[in-house]
Amino acid sequence: MNTETDKQPRDEASLLNDYALEKRVLADCACGNAPLAEHRAGGITDDCFTFPAFRQLFRRLCELDRNAVVFSPANLYRELGQPLLEALGDFSGVLSMQAETIICRSIPGMMHVDRERLIGLMRKRKMRDAAAALASAIERGAGVQAARRALLELEEAAETRAPTAALPCAETTALAMEGLSAALRAEGMSGVPTGFPTLDMLTGGLQPGHYYVAGARPGVGKTALALNIALAVAERGKRVLFATAEMSPPQLMERLMSIIGKVNMRELRNPAAKPTKRALRDAYKACGHLKKLHIDTLDASGWSVEALADAIRLEHRRAPLALVVVDYLGLLKCDSLPAQASAFDTTTEVTKELCRAAKRTGVPLLALSQLSRSAGKGAPTLTDLRQSGQIEQDADMVLLLDRPETRLPEGEERDKARGLARLDIAKNRHGEAGVAIPMSYTGGHLTFAEA
């Protein structure tokens, strides 16, 4: 009775107890299609079984169930195959398993207890393996990122919860009413305000655990838009994490000072511009105000999306986050893909991982995306999202930012369009889409406002 996952020697009595427990649950699964479905809904997977024959048999039963094969002794004998039957004691093994499950089912609640015990043992095994990986990473002097990832795997194993059966209607209705009551108490704002009243009215703010994507063509101001939103959240005493793979954290701080102080930081850094004393005073006041806010920056240049997701979770554990901004999707790598993977595959995995990070932490995540530079002369559309349709599929909401002056040639038309902008809600999984919000943009101090 060798196991696949237990690496430490265990006493014979413990092995026999585990063998009997796994056999009882597996016997119940083999008793009929309904019991198998019940156990799978309760959280039983092939990982729950340590004995190779049992693990293989469970996979085969799931495959037969998907193919609509009725579980009867004759069908199982014909479909399981000789190697599995021999591991179970030939046909008599199948019959004894089904006889055993009839006895177990006669004791109320026994199968439920066995299932929970089996899931508990699986969780302990995963925790042992994750703890061993963490100890190994520390002993061999692995980098901080490797040790951090091993620690997160250990925490995840400890927090794992088995899937539950369908929730009763009364319970889900109560949860929905709680959300509605929270929105009413907040005067309709159930999420985090963005600082743009029309956007907040249409969305209820940035919702916990939702994945947002803001796209714009190069040079339109997607980073400035994200900084305006981050500032609006931080002004309410909330903590924001701004992960940047494009520019340095000091550069981000300069941009924020420009927004707060309504000063042109480029002019301040240019001696030939001869800034006024008032501009210098406003810049210093903005710096003092910015120090009081909780906008933490993370230099993610060269990072993989997995490392970034781990960092987001760790930062949220350290102190709760109200918003995460990632600037931007196209600059992140993916450890799970080979180095020669295409940009399409990389972007697909990056957006999936960020979507999972938002859901796991329960924090709204705003990811910025580059749009195609030459996709026509009109306003951007969802098809302009670069590299992957997965971005549109995963996002709860896609915002497309457009400034007509950036795509018009020099002349009278461009002069008329100067300072005008538009924010399109191109996709909204939980509300109205296809809405265009007129905006104004002041380039000197990087400020967006509703027109």
Coordinates of N, CA and C in Angstrom, one line a residue, residues 123 126-127 151-162 313 317 360-361:
R123 N -5.9 18.3 3.2 CA -5.4 19.7 3.6 C -4.1 19.6 4.4
K126 N -1.2 18.8 2.1 CA -0.8 20.0 1.4 C 0.0 20.9 2.3
M127 N -0.4 21.1 3.5 CA 0.3 22.0 4.4 C 1.7 21.4 4.7
L151 N 5.9 30.7 1.2 CA 5.1 31.0 2.4 C 3.6 31.2 2.0
L152 N 3.4 31.9 0.8 CA 2.0 32.1 0.4 C 1.3 30.7 0.1
E153 N 2.1 29.8 -0.5 CA 1.5 28.5 -0.8 C 1.1 27.8 0.5
L154 N 1.9 28.0 1.6 CA 1.6 27.4 2.9 C 0.3 28.0 3.4
E155 N 0.2 29.4 3.4 CA -1.0 30.1 3.9 C -2.2 29.7 3.1
E156 N -2.0 29.5 1.7 CA -3.1 29.1 0.9 C -3.6 27.7 1.2
A157 N -2.7 26.8 1.5 CA -3.1 25.4 1.9 C -3.8 25.4 3.2
A158 N -3.4 26.3 4.1 CA -4.1 26.4 5.4 C -5.5 27.0 5.3
E159 N -5.7 27.8 4.3 CA -7.0 28.5 4.2 C -7.9 27.8 3.2
T160 N -7.4 26.7 2.6 CA -8.3 26.1 1.6 C -9.6 25.6 2.2
R161 N -10.6 25.9 1.5 CA -12.0 25.4 1.9 C -12.5 24.5 0.8
A162 N -13.1 23.4 1.1 CA -13.6 22.5 0.1 C -14.9 23.2 -0.5
R313 N -1.1 40.3 -2.3 CA -1.7 39.5 -1.2 C -1.0 39.9 0.1
R317 N -2.5 41.8 3.4 CA -2.4 41.2 4.8 C -1.7 42.2 5.7
R360 N -9.3 36.9 -4.9 CA -8.8 36.3 -3.7 C -8.6 37.3 -2.6
T361 N -8.2 38.6 -2.9 CA -8.1 39.6 -1.9 C -9.4 40.3 -1.6

